mmCIF file as Biopython writes it, N, C-alpha, C and O atoms, coordinates in Angstrom:
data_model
#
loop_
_atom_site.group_PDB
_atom_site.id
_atom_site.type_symbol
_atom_site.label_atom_id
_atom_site.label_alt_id
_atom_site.label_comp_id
_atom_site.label_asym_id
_atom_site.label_entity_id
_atom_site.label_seq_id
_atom_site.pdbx_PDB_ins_code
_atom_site.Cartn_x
_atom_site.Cartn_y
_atom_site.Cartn_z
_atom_site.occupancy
_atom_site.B_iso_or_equiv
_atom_site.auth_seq_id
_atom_site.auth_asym_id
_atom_site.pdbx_PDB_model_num
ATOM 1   N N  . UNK A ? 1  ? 68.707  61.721  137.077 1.0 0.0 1  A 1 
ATOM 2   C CA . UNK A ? 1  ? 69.944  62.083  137.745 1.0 0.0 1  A 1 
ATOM 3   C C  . UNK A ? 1  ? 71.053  62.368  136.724 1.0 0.0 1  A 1 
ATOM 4   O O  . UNK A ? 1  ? 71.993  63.122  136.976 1.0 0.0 1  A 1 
ATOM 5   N N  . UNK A ? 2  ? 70.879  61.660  135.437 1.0 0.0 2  A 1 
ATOM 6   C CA . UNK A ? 2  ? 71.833  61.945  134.423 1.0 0.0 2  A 1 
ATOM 7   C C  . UNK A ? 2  ? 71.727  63.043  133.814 1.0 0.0 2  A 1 
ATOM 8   O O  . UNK A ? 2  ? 72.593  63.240  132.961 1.0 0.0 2  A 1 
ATOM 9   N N  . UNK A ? 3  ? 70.803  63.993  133.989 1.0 0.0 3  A 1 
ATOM 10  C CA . UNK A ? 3  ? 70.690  64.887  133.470 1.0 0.0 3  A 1 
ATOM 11  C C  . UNK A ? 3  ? 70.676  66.128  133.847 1.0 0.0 3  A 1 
ATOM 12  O O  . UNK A ? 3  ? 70.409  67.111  133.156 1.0 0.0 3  A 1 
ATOM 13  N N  . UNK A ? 4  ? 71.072  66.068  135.358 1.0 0.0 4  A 1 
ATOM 14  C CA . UNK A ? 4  ? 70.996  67.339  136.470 1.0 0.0 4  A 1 
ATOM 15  C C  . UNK A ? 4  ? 72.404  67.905  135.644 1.0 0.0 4  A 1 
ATOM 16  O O  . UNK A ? 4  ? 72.142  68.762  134.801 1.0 0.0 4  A 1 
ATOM 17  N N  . UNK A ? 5  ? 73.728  67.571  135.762 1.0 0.0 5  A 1 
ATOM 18  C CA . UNK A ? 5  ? 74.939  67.896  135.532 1.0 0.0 5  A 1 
ATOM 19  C C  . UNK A ? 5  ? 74.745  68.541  134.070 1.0 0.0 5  A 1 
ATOM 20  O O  . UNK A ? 5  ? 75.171  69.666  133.811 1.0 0.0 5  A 1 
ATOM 21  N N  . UNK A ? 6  ? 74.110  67.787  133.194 1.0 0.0 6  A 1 
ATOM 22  C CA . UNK A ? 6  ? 74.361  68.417  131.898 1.0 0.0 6  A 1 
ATOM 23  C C  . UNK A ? 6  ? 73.392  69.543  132.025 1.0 0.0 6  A 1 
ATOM 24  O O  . UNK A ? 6  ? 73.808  70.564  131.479 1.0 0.0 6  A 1 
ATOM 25  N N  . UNK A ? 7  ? 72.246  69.654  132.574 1.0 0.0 7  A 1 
ATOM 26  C CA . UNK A ? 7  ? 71.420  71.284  132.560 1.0 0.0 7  A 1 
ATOM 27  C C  . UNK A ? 7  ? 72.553  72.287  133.231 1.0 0.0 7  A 1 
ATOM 28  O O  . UNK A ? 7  ? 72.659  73.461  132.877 1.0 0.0 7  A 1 
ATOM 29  N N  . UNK A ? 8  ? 73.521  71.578  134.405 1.0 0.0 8  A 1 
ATOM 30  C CA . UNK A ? 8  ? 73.976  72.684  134.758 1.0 0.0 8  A 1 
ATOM 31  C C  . UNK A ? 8  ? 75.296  73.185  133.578 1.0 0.0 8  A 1 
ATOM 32  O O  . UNK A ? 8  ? 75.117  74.353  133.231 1.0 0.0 8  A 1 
ATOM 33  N N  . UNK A ? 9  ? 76.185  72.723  133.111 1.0 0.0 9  A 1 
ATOM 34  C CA . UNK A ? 9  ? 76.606  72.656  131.994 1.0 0.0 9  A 1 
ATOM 35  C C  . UNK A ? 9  ? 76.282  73.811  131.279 1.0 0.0 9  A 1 
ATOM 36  O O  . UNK A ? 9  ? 76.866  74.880  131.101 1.0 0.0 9  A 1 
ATOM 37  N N  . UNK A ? 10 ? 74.976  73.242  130.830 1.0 0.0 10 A 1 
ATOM 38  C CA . UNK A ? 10 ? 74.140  74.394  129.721 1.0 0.0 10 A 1 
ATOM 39  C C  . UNK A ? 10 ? 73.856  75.915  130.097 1.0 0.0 10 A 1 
ATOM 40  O O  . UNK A ? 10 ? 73.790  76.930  129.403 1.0 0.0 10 A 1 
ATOM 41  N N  . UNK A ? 11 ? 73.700  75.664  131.583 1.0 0.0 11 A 1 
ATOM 42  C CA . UNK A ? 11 ? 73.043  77.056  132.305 1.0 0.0 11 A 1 
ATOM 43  C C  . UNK A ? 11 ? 74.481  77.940  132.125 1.0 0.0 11 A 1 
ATOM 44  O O  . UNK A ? 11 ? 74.335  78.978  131.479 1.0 0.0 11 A 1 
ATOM 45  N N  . UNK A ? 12 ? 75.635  77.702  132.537 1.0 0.0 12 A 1 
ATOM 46  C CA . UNK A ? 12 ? 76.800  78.165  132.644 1.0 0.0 12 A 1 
ATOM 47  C C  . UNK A ? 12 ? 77.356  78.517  131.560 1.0 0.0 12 A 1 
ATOM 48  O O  . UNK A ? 12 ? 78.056  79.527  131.480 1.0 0.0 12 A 1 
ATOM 49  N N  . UNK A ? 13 ? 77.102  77.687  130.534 1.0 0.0 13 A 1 
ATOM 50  C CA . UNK A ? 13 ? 77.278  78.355  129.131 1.0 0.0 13 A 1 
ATOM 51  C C  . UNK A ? 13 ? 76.833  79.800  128.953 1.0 0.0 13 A 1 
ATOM 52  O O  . UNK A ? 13 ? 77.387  80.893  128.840 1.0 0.0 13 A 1 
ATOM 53  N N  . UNK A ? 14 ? 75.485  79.288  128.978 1.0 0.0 14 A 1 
ATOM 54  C CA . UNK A ? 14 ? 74.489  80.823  128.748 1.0 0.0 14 A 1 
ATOM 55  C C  . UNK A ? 14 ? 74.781  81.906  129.245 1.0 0.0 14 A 1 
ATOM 56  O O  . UNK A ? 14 ? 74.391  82.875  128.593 1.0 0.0 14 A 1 
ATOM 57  N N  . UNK A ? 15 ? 75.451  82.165  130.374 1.0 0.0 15 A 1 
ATOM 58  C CA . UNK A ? 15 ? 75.877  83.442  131.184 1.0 0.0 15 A 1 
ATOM 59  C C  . UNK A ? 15 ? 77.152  83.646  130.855 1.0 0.0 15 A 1 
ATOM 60  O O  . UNK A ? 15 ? 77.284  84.853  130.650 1.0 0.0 15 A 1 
ATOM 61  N N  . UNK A ? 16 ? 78.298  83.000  130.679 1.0 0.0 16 A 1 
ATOM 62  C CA . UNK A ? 16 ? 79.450  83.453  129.974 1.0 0.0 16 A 1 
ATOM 63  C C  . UNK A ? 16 ? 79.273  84.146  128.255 1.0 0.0 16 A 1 
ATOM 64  O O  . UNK A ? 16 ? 78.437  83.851  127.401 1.0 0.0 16 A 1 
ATOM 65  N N  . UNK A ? 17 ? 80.508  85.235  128.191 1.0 0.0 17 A 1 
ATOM 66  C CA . UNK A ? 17 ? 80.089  85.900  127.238 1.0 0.0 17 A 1 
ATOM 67  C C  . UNK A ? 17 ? 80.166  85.443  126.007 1.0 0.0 17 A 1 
ATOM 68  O O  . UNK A ? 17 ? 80.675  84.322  126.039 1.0 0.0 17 A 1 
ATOM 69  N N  . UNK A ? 18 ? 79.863  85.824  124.771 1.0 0.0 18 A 1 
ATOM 70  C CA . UNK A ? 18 ? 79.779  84.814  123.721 1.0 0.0 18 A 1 
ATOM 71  C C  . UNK A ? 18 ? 81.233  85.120  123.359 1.0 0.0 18 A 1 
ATOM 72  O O  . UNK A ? 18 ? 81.600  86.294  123.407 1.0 0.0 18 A 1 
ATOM 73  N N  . UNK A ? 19 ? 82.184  84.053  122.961 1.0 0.0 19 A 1 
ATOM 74  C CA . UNK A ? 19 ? 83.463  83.846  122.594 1.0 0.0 19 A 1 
ATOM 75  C C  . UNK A ? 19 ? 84.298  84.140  121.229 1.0 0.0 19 A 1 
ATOM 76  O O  . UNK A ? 19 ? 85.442  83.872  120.861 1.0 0.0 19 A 1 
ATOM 77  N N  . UNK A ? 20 ? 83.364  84.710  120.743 1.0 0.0 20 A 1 
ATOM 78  C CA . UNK A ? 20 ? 83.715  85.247  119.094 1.0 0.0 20 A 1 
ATOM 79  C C  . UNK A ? 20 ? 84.508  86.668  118.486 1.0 0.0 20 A 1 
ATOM 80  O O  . UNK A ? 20 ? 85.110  87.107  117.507 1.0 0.0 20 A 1 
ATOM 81  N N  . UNK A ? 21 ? 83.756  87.206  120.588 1.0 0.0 21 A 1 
ATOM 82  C CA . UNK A ? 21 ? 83.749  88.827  120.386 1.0 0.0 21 A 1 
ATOM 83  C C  . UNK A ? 21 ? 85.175  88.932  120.147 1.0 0.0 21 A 1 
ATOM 84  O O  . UNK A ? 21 ? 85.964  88.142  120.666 1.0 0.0 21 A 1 
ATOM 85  N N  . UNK A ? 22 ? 85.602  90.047  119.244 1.0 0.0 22 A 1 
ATOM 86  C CA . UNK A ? 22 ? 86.859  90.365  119.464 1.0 0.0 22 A 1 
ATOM 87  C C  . UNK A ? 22 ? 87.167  91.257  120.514 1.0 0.0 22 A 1 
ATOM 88  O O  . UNK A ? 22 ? 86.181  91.784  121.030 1.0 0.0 22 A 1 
ATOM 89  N N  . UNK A ? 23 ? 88.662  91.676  121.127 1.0 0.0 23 A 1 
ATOM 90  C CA . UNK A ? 23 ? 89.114  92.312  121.885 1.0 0.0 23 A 1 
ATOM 91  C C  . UNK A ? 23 ? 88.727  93.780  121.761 1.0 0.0 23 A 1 
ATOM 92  O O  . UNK A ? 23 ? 88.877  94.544  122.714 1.0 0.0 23 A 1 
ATOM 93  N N  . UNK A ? 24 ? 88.208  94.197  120.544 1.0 0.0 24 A 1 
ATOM 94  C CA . UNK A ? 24 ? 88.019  95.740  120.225 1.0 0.0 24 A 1 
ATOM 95  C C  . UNK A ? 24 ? 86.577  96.111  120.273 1.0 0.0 24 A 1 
ATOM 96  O O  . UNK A ? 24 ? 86.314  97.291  120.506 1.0 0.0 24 A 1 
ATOM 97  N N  . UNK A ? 25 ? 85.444  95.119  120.051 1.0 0.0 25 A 1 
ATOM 98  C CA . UNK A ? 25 ? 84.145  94.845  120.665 1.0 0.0 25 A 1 
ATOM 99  C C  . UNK A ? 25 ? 84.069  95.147  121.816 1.0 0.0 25 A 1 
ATOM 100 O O  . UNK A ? 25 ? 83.305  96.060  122.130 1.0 0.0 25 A 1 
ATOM 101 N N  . UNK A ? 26 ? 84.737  94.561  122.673 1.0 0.0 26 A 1 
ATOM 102 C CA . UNK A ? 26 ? 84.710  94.254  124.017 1.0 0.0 26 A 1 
ATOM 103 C C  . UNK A ? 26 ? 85.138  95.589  124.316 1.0 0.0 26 A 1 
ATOM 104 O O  . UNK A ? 26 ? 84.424  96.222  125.093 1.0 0.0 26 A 1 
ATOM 105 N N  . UNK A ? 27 ? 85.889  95.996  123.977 1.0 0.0 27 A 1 
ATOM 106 C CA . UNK A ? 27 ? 86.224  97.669  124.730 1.0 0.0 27 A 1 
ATOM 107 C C  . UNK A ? 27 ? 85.341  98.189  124.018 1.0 0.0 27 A 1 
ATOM 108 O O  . UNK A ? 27 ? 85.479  99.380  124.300 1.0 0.0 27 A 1 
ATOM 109 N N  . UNK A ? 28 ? 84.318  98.111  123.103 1.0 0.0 28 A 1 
ATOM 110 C CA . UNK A ? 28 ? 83.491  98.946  122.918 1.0 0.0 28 A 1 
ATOM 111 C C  . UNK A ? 28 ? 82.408  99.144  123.797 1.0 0.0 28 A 1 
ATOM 112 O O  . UNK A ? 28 ? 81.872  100.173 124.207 1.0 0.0 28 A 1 
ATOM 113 N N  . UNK A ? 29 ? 82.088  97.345  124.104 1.0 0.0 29 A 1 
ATOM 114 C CA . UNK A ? 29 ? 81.077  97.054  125.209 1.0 0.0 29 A 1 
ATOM 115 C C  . UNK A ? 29 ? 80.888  97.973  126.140 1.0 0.0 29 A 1 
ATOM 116 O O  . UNK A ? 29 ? 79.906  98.697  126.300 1.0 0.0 29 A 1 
ATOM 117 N N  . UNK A ? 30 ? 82.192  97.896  126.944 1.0 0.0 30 A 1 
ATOM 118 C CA . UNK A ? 30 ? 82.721  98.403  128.187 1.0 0.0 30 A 1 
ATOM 119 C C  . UNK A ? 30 ? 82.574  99.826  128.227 1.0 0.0 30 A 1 
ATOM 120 O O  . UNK A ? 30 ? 82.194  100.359 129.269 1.0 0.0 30 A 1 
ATOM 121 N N  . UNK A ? 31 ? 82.891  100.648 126.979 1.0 0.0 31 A 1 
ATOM 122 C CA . UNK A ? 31 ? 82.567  101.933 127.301 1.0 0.0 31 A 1 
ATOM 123 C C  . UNK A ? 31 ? 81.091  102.377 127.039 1.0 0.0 31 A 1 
ATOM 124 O O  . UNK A ? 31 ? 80.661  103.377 127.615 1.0 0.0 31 A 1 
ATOM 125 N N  . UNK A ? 32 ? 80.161  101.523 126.026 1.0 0.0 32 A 1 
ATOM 126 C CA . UNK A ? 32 ? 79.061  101.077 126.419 1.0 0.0 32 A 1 
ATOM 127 C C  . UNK A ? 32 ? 78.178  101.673 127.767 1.0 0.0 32 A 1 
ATOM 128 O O  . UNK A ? 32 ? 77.364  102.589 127.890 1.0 0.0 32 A 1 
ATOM 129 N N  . UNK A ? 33 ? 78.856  100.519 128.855 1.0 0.0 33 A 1 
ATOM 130 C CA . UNK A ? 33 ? 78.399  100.254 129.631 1.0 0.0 33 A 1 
ATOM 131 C C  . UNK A ? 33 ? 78.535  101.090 131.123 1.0 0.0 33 A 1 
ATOM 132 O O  . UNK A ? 33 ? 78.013  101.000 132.234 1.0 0.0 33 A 1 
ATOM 133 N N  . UNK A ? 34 ? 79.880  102.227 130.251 1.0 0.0 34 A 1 
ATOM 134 C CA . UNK A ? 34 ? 80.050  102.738 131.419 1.0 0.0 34 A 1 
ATOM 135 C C  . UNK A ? 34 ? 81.087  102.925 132.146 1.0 0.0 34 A 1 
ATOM 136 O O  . UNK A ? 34 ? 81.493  103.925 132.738 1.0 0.0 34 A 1 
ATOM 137 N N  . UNK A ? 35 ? 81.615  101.537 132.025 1.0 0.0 35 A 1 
ATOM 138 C CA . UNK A ? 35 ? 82.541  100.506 132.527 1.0 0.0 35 A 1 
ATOM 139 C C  . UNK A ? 35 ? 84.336  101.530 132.497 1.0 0.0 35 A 1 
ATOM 140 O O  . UNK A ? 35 ? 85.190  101.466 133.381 1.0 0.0 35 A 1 
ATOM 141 N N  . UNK A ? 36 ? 84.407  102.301 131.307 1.0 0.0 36 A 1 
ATOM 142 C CA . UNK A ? 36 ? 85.275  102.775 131.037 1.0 0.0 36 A 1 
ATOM 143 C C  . UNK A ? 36 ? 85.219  104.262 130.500 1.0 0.0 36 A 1 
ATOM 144 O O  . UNK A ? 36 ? 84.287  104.733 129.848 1.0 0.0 36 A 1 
ATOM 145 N N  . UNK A ? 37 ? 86.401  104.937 130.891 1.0 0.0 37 A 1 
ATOM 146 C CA . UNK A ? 37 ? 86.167  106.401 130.091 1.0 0.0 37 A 1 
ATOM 147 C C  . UNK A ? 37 ? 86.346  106.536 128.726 1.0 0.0 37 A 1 
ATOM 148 O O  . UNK A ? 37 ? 86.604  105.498 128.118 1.0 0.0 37 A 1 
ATOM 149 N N  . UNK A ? 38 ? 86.257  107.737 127.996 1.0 0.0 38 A 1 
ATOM 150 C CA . UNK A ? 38 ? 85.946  107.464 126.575 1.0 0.0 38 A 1 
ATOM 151 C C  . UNK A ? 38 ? 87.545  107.638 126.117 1.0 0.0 38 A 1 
ATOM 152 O O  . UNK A ? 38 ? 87.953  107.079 125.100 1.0 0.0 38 A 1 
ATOM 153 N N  . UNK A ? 39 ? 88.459  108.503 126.999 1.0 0.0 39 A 1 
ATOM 154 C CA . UNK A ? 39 ? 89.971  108.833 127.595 1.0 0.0 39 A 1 
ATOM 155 C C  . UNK A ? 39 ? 90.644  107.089 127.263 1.0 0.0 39 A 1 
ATOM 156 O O  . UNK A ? 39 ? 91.233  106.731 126.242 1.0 0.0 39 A 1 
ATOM 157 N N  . UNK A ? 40 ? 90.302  106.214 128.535 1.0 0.0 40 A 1 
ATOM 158 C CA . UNK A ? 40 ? 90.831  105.249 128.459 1.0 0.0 40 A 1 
ATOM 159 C C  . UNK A ? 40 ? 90.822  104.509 127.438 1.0 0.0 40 A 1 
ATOM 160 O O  . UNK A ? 40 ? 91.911  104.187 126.961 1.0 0.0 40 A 1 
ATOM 161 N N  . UNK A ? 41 ? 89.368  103.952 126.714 1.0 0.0 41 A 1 
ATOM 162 C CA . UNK A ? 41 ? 88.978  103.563 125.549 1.0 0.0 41 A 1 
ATOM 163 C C  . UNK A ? 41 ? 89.884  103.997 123.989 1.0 0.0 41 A 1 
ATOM 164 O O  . UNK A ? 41 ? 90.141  103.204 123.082 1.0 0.0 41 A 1 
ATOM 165 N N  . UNK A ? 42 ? 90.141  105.054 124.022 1.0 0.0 42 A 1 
ATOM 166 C CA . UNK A ? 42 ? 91.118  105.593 123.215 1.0 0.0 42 A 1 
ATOM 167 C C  . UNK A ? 42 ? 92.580  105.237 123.417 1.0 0.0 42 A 1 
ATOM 168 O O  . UNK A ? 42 ? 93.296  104.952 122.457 1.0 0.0 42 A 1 
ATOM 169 N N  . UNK A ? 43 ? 92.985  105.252 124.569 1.0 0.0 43 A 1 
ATOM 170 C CA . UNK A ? 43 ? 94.543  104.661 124.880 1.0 0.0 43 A 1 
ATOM 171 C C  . UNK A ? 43 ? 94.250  103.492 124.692 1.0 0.0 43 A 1 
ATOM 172 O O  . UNK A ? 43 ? 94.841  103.078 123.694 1.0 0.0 43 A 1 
ATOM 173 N N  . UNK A ? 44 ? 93.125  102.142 125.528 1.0 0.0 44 A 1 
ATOM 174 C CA . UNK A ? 44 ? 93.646  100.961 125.003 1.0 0.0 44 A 1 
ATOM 175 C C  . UNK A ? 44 ? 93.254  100.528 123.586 1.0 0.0 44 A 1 
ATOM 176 O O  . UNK A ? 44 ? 93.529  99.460  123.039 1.0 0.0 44 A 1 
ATOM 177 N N  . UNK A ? 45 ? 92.577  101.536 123.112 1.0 0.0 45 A 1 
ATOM 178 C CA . UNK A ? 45 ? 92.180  101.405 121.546 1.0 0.0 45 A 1 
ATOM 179 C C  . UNK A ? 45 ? 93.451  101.272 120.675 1.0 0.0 45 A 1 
ATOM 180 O O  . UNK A ? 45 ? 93.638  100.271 119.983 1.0 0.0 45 A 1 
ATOM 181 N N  . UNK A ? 46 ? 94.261  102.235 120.724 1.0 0.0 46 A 1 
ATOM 182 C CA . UNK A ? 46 ? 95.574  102.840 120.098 1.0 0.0 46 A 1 
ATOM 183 C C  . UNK A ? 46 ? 96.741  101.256 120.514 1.0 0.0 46 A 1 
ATOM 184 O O  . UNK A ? 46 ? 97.632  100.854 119.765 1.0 0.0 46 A 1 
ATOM 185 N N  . UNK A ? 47 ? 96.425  100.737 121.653 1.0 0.0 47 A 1 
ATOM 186 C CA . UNK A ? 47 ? 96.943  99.309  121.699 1.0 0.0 47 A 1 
ATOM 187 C C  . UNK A ? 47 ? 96.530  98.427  121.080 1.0 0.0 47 A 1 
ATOM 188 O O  . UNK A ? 47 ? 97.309  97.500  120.856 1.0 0.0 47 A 1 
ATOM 189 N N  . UNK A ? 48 ? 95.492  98.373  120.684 1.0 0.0 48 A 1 
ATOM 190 C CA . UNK A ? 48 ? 95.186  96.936  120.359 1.0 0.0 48 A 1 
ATOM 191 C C  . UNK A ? 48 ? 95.423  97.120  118.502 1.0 0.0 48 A 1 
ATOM 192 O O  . UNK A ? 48 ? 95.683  96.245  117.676 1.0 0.0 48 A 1 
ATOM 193 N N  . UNK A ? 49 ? 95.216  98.580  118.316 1.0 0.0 49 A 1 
ATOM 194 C CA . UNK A ? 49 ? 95.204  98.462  116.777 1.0 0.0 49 A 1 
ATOM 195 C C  . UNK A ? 49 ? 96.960  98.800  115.852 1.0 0.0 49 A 1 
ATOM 196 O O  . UNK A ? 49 ? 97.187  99.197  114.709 1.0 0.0 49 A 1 
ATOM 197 N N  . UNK A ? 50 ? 98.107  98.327  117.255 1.0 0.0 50 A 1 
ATOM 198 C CA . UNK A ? 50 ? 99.176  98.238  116.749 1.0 0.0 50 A 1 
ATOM 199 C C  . UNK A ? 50 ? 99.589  97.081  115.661 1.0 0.0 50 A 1 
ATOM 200 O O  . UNK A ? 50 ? 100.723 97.060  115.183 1.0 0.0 50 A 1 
#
């Protein structure tokens, strides 16, 4: 029984994204994935690298 809580713990870890990524990764991801146009990606690009 002591150990139900901590597997779930662990499981929830695993599906959140890994925490290292930087902010400019992550919009890379995203256009990646689809997620974003290559338009937008460029405007919030031009933000983040103020």
């Amino acid at each position: 029984m002591c150990c139900g809580p901590t597997n779930k713990k662990k499981h929830t870890t695993k599906s959140e994204p890994v925490g290292n990524v930087s902010p400019l990764d992550q919009l890379k991801i995203r256009l990646a994935r689809g997620e974003i146009s290559f338009e937008e990606y460029e405007k919030v690009k031009g933000e983040l690298v103020k």
